[in-house]
Coordinates of C-alpha atoms in Angstrom, one line a residue:
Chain H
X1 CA -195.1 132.4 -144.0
X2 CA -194.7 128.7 -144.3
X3 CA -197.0 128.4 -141.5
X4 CA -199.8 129.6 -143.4
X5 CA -199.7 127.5 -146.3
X6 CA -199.9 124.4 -144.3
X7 CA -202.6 126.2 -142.3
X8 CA -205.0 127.5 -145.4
X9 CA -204.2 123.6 -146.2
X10 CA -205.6 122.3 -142.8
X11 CA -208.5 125.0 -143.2
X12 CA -209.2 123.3 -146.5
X13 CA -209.1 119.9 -145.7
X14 CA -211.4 120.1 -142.6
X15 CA -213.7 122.0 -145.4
X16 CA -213.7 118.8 -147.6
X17 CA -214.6 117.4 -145.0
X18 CA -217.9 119.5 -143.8
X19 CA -218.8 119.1 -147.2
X20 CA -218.5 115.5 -147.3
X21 CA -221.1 115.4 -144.3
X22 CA -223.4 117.7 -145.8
X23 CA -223.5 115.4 -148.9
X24 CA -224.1 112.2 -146.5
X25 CA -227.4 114.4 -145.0
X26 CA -228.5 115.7 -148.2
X27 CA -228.3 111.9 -149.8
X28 CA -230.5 110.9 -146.6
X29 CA -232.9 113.7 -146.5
X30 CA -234.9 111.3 -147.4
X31 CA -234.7 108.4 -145.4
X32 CA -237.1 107.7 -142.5
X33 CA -235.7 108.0 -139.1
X34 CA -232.2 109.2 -140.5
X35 CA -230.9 112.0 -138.2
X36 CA -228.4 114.3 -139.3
X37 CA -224.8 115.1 -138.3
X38 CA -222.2 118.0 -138.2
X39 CA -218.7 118.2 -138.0
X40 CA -217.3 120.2 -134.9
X41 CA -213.7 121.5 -135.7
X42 CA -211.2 122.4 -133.0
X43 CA -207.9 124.6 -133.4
X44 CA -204.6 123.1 -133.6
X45 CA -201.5 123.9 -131.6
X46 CA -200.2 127.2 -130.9
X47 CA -197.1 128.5 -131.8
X48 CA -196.3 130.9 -129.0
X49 CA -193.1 133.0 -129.3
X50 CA -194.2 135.4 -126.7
X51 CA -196.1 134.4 -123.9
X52 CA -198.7 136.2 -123.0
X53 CA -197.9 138.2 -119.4
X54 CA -194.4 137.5 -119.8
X55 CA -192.3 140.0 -118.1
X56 CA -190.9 142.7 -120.4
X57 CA -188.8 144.2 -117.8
X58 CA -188.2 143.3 -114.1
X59 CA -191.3 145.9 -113.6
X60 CA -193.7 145.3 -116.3
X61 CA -195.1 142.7 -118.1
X62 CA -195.9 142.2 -122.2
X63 CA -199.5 143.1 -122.5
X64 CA -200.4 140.6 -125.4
X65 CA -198.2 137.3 -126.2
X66 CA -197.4 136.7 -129.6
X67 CA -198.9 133.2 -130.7
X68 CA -199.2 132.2 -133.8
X69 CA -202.2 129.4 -134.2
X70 CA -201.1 126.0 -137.0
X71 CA -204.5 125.5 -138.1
X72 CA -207.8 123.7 -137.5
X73 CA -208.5 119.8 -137.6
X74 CA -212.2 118.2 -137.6
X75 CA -213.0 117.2 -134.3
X76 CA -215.8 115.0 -134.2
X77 CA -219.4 114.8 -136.1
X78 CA -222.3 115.1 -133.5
X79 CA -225.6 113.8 -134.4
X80 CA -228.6 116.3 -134.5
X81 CA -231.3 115.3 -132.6
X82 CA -233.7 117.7 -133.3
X83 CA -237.2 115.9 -134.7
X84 CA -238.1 115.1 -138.1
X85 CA -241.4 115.3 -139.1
X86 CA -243.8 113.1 -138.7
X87 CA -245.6 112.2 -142.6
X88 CA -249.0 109.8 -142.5
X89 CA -248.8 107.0 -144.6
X90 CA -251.9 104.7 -143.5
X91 CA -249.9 101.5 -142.7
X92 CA -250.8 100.1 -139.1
X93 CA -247.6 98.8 -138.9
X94 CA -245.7 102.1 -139.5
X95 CA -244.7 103.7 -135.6
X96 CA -243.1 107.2 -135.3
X97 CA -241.6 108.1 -131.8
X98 CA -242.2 111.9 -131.0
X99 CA -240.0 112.6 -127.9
X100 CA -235.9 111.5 -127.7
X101 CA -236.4 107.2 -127.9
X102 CA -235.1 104.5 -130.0
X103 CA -236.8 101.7 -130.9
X104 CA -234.5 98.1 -130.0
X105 CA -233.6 96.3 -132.6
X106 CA -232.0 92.4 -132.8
X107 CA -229.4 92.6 -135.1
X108 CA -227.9 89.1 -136.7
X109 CA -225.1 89.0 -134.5
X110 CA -227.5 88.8 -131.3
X111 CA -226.3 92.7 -130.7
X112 CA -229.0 95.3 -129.5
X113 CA -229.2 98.3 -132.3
X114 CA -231.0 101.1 -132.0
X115 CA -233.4 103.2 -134.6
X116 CA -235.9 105.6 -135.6
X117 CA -236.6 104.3 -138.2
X118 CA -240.3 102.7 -137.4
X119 CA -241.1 101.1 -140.8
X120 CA -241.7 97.5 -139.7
X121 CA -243.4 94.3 -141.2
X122 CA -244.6 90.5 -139.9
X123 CA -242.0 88.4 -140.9
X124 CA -243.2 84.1 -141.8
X125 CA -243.4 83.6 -138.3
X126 CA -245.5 87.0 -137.8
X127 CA -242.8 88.2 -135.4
X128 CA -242.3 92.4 -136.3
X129 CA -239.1 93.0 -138.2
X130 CA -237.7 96.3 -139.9
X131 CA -237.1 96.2 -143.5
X132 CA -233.4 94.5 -143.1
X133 CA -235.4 92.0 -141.2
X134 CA -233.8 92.8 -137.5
X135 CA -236.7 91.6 -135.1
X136 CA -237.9 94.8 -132.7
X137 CA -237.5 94.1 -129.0
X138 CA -239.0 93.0 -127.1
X139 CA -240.6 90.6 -129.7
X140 CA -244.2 91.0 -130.8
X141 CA -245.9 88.4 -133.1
X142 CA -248.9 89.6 -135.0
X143 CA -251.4 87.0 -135.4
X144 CA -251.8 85.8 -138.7
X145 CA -255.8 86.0 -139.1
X146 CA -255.5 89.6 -136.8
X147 CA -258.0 92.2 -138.9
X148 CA -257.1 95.1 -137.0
X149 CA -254.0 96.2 -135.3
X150 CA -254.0 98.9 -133.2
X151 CA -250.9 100.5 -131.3
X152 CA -251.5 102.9 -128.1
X153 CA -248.8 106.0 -127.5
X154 CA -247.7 104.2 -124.9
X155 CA -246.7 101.7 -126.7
X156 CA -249.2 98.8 -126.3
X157 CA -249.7 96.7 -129.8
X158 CA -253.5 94.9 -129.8
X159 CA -255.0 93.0 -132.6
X160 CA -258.4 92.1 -133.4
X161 CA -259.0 88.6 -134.2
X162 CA -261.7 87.4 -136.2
X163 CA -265.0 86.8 -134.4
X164 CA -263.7 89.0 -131.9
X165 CA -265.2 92.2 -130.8
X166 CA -262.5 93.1 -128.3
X167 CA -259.1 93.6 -129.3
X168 CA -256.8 91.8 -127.1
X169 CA -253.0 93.3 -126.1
X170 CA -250.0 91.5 -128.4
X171 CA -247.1 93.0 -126.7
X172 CA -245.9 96.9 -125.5
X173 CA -243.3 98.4 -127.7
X174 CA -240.6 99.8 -125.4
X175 CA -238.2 102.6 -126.3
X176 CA -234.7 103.6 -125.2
X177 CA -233.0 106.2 -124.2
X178 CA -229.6 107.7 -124.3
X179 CA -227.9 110.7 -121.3
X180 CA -226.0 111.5 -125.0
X181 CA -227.6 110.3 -128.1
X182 CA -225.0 112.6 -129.8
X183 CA -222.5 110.2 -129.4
X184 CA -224.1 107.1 -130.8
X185 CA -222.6 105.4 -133.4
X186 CA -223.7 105.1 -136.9
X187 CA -223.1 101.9 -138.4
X188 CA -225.6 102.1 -141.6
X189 CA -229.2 100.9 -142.1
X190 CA -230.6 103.3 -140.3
X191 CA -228.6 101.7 -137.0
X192 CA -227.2 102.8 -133.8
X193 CA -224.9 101.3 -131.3
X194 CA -224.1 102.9 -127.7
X195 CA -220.8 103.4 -127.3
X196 CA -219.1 105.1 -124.1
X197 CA -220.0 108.5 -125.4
X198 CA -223.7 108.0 -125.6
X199 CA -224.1 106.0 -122.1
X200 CA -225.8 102.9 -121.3
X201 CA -229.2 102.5 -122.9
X202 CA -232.5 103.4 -120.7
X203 CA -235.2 101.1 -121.6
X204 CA -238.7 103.0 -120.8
X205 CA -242.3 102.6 -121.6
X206 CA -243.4 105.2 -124.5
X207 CA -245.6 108.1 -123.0
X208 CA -244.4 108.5 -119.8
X209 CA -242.6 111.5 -118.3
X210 CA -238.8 110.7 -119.1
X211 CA -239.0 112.3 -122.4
X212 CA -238.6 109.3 -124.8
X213 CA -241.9 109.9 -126.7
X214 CA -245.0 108.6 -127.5
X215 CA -245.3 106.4 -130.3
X216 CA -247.8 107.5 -133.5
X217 CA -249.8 104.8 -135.8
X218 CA -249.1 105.3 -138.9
X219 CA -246.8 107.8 -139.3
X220 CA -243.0 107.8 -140.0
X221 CA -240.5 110.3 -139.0
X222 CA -238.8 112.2 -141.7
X223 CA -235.0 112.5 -142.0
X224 CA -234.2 115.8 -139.6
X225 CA -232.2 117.1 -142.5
X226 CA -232.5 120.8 -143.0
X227 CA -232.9 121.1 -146.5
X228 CA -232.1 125.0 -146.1
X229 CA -229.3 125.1 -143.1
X230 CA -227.8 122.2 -145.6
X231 CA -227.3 124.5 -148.2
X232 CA -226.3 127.3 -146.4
X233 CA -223.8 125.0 -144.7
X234 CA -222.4 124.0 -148.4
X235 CA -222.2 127.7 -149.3
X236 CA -220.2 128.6 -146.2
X237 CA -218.0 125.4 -146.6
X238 CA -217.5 126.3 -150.2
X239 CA -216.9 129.6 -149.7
X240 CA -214.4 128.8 -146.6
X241 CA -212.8 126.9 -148.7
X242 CA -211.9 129.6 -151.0
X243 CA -210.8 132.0 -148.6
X244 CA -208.4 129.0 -147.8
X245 CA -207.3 128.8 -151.0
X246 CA -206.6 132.5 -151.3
X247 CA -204.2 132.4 -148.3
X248 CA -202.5 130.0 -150.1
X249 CA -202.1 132.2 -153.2
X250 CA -201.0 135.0 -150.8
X251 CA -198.6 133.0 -149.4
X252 CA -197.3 131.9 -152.9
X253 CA -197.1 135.5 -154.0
X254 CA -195.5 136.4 -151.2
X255 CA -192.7 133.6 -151.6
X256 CA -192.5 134.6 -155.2
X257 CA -191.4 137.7 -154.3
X258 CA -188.7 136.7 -152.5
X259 CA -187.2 135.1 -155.0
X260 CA -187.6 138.0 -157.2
X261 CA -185.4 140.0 -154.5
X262 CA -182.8 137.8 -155.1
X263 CA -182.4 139.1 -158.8
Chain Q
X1 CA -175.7 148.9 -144.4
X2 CA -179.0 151.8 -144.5
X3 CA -180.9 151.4 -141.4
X4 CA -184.3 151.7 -144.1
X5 CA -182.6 148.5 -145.6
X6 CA -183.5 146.9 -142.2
X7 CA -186.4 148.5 -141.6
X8 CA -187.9 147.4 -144.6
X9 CA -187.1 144.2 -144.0
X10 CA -188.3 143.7 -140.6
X11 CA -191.9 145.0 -141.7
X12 CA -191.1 142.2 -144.2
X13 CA -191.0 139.4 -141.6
X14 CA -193.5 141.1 -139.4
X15 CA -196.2 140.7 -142.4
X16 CA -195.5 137.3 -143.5
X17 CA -195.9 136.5 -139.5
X18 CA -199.4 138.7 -140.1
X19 CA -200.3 136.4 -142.8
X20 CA -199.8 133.3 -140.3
X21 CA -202.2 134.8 -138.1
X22 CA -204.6 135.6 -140.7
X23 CA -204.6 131.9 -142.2
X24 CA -205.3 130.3 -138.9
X25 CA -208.7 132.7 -138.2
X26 CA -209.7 132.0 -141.7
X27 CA -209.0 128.2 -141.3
X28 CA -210.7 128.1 -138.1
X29 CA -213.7 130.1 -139.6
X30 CA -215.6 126.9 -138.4
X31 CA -214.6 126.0 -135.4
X32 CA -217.7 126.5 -132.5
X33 CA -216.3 128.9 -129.5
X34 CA -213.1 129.5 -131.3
X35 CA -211.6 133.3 -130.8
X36 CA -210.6 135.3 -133.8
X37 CA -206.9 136.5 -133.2
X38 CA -205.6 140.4 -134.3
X39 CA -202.3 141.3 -135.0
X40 CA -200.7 144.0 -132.9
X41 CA -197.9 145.9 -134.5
X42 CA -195.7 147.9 -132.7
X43 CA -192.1 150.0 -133.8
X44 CA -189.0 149.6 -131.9
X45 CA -186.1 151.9 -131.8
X46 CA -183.4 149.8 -133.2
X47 CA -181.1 151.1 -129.9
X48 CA -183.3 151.9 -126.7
X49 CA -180.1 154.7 -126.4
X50 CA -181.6 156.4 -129.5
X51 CA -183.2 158.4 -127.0
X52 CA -181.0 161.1 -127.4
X53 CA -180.7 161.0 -130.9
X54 CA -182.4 163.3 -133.5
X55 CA -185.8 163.0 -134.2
X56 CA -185.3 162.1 -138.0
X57 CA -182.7 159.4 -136.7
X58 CA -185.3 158.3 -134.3
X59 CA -187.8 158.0 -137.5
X60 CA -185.2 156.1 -139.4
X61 CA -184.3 153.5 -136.6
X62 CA -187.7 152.7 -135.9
X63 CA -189.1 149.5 -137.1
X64 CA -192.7 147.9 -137.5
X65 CA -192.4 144.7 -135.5
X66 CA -195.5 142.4 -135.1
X67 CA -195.3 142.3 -131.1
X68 CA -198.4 140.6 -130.5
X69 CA -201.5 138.9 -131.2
X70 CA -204.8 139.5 -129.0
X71 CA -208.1 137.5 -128.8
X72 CA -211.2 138.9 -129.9
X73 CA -213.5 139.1 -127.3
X74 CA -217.0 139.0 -128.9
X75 CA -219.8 137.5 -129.0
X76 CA -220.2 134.5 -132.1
X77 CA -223.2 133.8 -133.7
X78 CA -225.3 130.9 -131.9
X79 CA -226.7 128.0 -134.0
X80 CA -229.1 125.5 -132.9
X81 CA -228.0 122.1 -132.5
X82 CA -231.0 120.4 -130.5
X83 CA -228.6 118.4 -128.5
X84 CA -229.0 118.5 -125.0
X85 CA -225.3 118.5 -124.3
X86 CA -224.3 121.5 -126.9
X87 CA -224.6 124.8 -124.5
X88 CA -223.4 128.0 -125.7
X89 CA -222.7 130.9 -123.4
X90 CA -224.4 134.2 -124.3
X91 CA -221.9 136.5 -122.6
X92 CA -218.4 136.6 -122.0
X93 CA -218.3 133.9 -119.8
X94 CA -216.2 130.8 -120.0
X95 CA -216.4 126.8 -119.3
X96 CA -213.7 126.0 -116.5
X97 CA -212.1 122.4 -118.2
X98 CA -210.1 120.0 -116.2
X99 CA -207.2 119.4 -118.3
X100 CA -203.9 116.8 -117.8
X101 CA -202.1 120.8 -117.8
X102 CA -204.6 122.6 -115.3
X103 CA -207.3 123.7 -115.6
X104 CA -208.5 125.5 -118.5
X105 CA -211.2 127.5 -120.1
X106 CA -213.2 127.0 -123.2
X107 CA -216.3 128.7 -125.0
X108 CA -216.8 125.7 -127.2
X109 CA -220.0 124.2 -125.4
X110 CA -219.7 120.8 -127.4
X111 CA -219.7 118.3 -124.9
X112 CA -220.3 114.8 -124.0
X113 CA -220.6 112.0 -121.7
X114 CA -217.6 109.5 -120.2
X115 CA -218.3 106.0 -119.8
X116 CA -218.1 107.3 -116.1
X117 CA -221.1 109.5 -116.6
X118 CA -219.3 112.7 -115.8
X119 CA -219.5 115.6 -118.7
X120 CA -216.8 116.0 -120.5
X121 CA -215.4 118.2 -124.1
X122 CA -215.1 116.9 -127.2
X123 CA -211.2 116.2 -126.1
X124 CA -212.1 114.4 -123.2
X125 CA -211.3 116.5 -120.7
X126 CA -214.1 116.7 -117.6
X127 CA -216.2 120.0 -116.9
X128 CA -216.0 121.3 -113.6
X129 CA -219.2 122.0 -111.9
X130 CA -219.2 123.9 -108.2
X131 CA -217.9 121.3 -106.6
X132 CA -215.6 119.2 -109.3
X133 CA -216.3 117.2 -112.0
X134 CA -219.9 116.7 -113.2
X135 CA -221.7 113.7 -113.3
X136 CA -225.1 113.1 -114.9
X137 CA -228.0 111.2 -114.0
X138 CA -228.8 108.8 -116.6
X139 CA -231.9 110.1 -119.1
X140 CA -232.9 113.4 -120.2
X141 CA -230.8 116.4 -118.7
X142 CA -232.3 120.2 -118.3
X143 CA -229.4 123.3 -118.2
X144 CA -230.9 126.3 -117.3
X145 CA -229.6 129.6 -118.3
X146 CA -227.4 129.9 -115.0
X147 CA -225.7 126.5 -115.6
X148 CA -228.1 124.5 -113.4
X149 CA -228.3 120.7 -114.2
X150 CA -231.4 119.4 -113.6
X151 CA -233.0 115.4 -114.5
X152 CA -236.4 114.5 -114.0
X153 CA -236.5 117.4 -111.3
X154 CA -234.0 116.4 -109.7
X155 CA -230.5 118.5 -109.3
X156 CA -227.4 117.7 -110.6
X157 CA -224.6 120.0 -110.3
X158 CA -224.3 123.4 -111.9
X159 CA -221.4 124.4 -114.7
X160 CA -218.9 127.0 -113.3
X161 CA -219.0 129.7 -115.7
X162 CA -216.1 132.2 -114.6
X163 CA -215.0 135.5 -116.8
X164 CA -211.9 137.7 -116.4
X165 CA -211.5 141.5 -116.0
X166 CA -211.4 143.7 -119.0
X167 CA -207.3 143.3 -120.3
X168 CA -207.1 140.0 -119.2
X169 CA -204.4 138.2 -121.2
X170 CA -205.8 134.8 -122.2
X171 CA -203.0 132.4 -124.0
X172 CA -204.6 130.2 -126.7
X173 CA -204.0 126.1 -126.1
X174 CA -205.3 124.2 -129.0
X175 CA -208.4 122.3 -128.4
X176 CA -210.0 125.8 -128.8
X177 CA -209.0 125.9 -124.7
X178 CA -207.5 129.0 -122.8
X179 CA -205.3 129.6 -120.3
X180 CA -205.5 132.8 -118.1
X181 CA -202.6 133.9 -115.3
X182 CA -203.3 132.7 -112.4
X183 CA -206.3 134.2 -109.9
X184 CA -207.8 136.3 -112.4
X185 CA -210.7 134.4 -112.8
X186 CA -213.9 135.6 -110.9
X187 CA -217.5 134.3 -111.3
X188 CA -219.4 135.3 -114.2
X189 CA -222.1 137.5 -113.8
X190 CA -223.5 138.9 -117.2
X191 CA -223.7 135.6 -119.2
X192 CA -226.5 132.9 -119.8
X193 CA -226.3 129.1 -120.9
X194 CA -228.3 128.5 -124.0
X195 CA -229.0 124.9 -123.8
X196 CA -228.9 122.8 -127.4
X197 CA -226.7 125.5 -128.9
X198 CA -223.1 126.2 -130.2
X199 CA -221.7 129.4 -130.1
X200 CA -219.8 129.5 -133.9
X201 CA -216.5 131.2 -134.3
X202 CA -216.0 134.7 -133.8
X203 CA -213.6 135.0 -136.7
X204 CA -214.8 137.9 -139.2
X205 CA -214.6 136.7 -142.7
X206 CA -215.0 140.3 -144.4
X207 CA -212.4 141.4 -142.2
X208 CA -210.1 138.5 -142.1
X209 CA -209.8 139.0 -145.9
X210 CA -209.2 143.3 -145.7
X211 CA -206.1 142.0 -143.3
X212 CA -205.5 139.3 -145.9
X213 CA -204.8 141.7 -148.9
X214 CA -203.4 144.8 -146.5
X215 CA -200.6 141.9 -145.5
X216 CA -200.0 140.8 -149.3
X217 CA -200.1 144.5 -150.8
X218 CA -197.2 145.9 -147.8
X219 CA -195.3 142.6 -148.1
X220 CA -195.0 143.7 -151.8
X221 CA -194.3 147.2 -151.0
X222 CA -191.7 146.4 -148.6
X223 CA -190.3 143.7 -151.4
X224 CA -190.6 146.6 -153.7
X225 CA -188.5 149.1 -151.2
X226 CA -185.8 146.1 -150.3
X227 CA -185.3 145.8 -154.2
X228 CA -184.6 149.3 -154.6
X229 CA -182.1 149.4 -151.8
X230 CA -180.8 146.4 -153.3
X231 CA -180.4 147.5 -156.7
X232 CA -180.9 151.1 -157.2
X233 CA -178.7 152.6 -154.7
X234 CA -176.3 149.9 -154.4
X235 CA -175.5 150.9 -158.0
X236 CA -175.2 154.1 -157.7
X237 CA -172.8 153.3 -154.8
X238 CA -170.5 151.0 -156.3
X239 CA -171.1 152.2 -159.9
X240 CA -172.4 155.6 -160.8
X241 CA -170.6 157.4 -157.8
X242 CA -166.7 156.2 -158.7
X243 CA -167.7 157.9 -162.2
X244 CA -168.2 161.2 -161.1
X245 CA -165.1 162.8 -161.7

């Protein structure tokens, strides 16, 4: 009985905690190259006073053990990789990968990040940057009098100069890839970093045959975020929660009880 | 003392253990390839040499204990991740698990990469293909419905999915892992690999809750009796009976 009031508790805590993440992807559902996460729970310890197949007698054995499970905990949050969709917004410079890819990033401490987020500008020097200024890699400067920039899905960025009839090549986007992008690590701005989970980064041209995507012109990629599944997900979390909370009422009923007996 | 006084409270104990049961399904409502757990009550004759005894002795003596708890066997609803390294199994099938204690088996299809490359759970522990451990190639892997891992065409191991005979008793580890008794595993036959899937819990929420307020409602009734052994007859022991005269 004691049991399951710290277990409805653990039940309820790891259902704070789905909600939590369900309110970080329903604040993002609208941020460009945002991809969503869950929380993945796993069961706690096992309480087993009779072991399952233990002998009964010398001849027979207990057909079910008696365990008695402590509750769940939240495991990790896996990132949804599932694609967003891809809205048109007419600026040359905006890229949307369709396919699995990152775009590289140089973030200020000289550390590779990676993102979906394909919003980028000319900084002074003309060099493309994303909107917290962290050059794409490898570096592509836009000339300064271009009229026309045009980027292939494979990746190839080629401005028109002026007086020019053809448009000469600039620089290749490149885009990488992850064996687990589920296990990259958020750290803001629309930023990953590999960690041991993910793997190594695999740096590919856009369009090929390895699945990273080709890149669109003028399009970005809408948050991945469920709008529905997020909402049935609250429900269900909500709703978990208060079946939680009514084992804990049980429980306190029942020890209640007890106490009366004593009268 | 009244054998009922006993009786009543061992159904006592055996419901509040009930209720432990039920709290750890309905707290594990959300946990992918986790099995729901059912109580199993049983009576035992307070004296196995009751045998012999009268049949409304034998009623008297014989006491609801909660003996066991079995897994639920079931299929759980799949839900669609998009991750190439979420797989659910569509059948009764498990995921053999290396563990630090043996090996192990788990529904919960969550699983990642090592900095070594080789798949492992979200605990850390490495899934055994045919032959051992699996490592992937880097880039985009393939699963096929019978566990084949494929890259860019190229093969790369295939999961061993095993199951157990009907009966089987599976002991529950944490981790949502499994043990089973040694050499009662055989290769699955009936299940397929949904790639870029969990399998959710199997735990019954309509049900859980029927069990919740069945345990509540007979703890109170066997309150309710242990009160009036307490009180009622007690009194009429000790008090009402001396005054008959």
């Amino acid at each position: 009985m004691f049991h399951a009031l710290y277990t409805a508790a653990s039940g309820m805590t790891a259902q704070q905690i789905n909600l939590d993440n369900i309110a970080n992807n329903l604040a993002n559902a609208s941020t460009s190259g945002f991809q969503s996460r869950r929380v993945q729970f796993s069961d706690l310890l096992y309480q087993s006073e009779i072991m399952p197949g233990a002998a009964a007698t010398q001849q027979t054995t207990v057909a079910a053990g008696l365990q008695i499970g402590l509750g769940t905990r939240p495991g990790n949050t896996e990132i949804i990789q599932t694609q967003g969709d891809l809205s048109s917004t007419g600026n040359p410079l905006d890229f949307a990968i369709q396919g699995s890819g990152f775009f590289q990033v140089m973030l200020p401490n000289s550390q590779i990040g990676y993102t979906r987020a394909g919003s980028f500008q000319p900084n002074q020097q003309g060099i493309l940057v994303t909107a917290n200024g962290d050059q794409l890699q490898p570096a592509i400067t836009i000339p300064a009098n271009a009229t026309n920039i045009t980027v292939g899905s494979d990746g190839t960025v080629s401005a028109t100069l002026p007086g020019q009839t053809n448009a000469s090549t600039v620089g290749t986007i490149q885009l990488a890839m992850f064996a687990n992008p589920g296990g990259l690590n958020s750290v803001g701005n629309n930023i990953y970093l590999p960690t041991l989970a993910s793997g190594d980064a695999v740096v590919g041209t856009p369009g090929g045959s390895d699945g990273s995507g080709s890149i669109q012109q003028g399009m970005l990629e809408q948050a991945n975020v469920n709008i529905v599944d997020e909402f049935v997900n609250m429900i269900l979390a909500q709703r978990s929660y208060e079946s939680n909370s009514r084992v804990v009422k049980a429980a306190d009923e029942m020890l209640q009880g007890l106490n009366q007996l004593a009268q | 003392m009244d054998s009922g006084y006993y009786a009543a409270c061992t159904a006592l104990v055996s419901r509040t253990e009930a209720l432990d049961t039920i709290a750890n399904n309905l707290a594990n409502a959300s946990t992918v390839g986790y099995r729901a757990q059912h109580n199993v009550f049983s009576s035992v004759l307070q004296d196995a040499s009751n045998a012999s005894q009268s049949p409304i002795n034998q009623a008297m003596n014989s006491f609801g204990i909660l003996s066991g708890t079995t897994l639920d066997q079931s299929q759980g609803a799949l839900q669609k991740t998009g991750n190439n390294l979420d797989l659910a199994i569509q059948g009764s099938a498990y995921f053999v698990v290396q563990t630090p204690n043996g090996e192990m088996y788990t529904r919960n299809g969550g699983f990642q990469l090592s900095s070594k490359g080789q798949l492992i759970t979200g605990a850390g522990d490495p899934v055994l293909g045919a032959s051992g451990p699996i490592t992937l190639p880097p880039g985009e892997v393939s699963i096929s419905a019978d566990g084949t891992i494929s890259s860019q065409g190229a093969v790369a191991g295939k999961l061993k999915l095993v199951q157990f005979p009907p009966g089987t008793n599976l002991t529950s580890s944490g981790e949502t892992y499994y043990a089973a008794p040694p050499k009662t595993e055989i290769p699955a036959t009936d299940s397929t690999i949904k790639q870029g899937m969990l399998e959710s819990s199997n735990v019954n929420p309509v049900a859980s809750m029927v069990e919740l307020i069945t345990a509540q409602r007979s703890a109170e009734m066997m309150q309710r009796a242990l009160t009036m052994f307490n009180s009622e007859m007690d009194k009429t022991a000790t008090q009402d009976l001396p005054k008959v005269s």
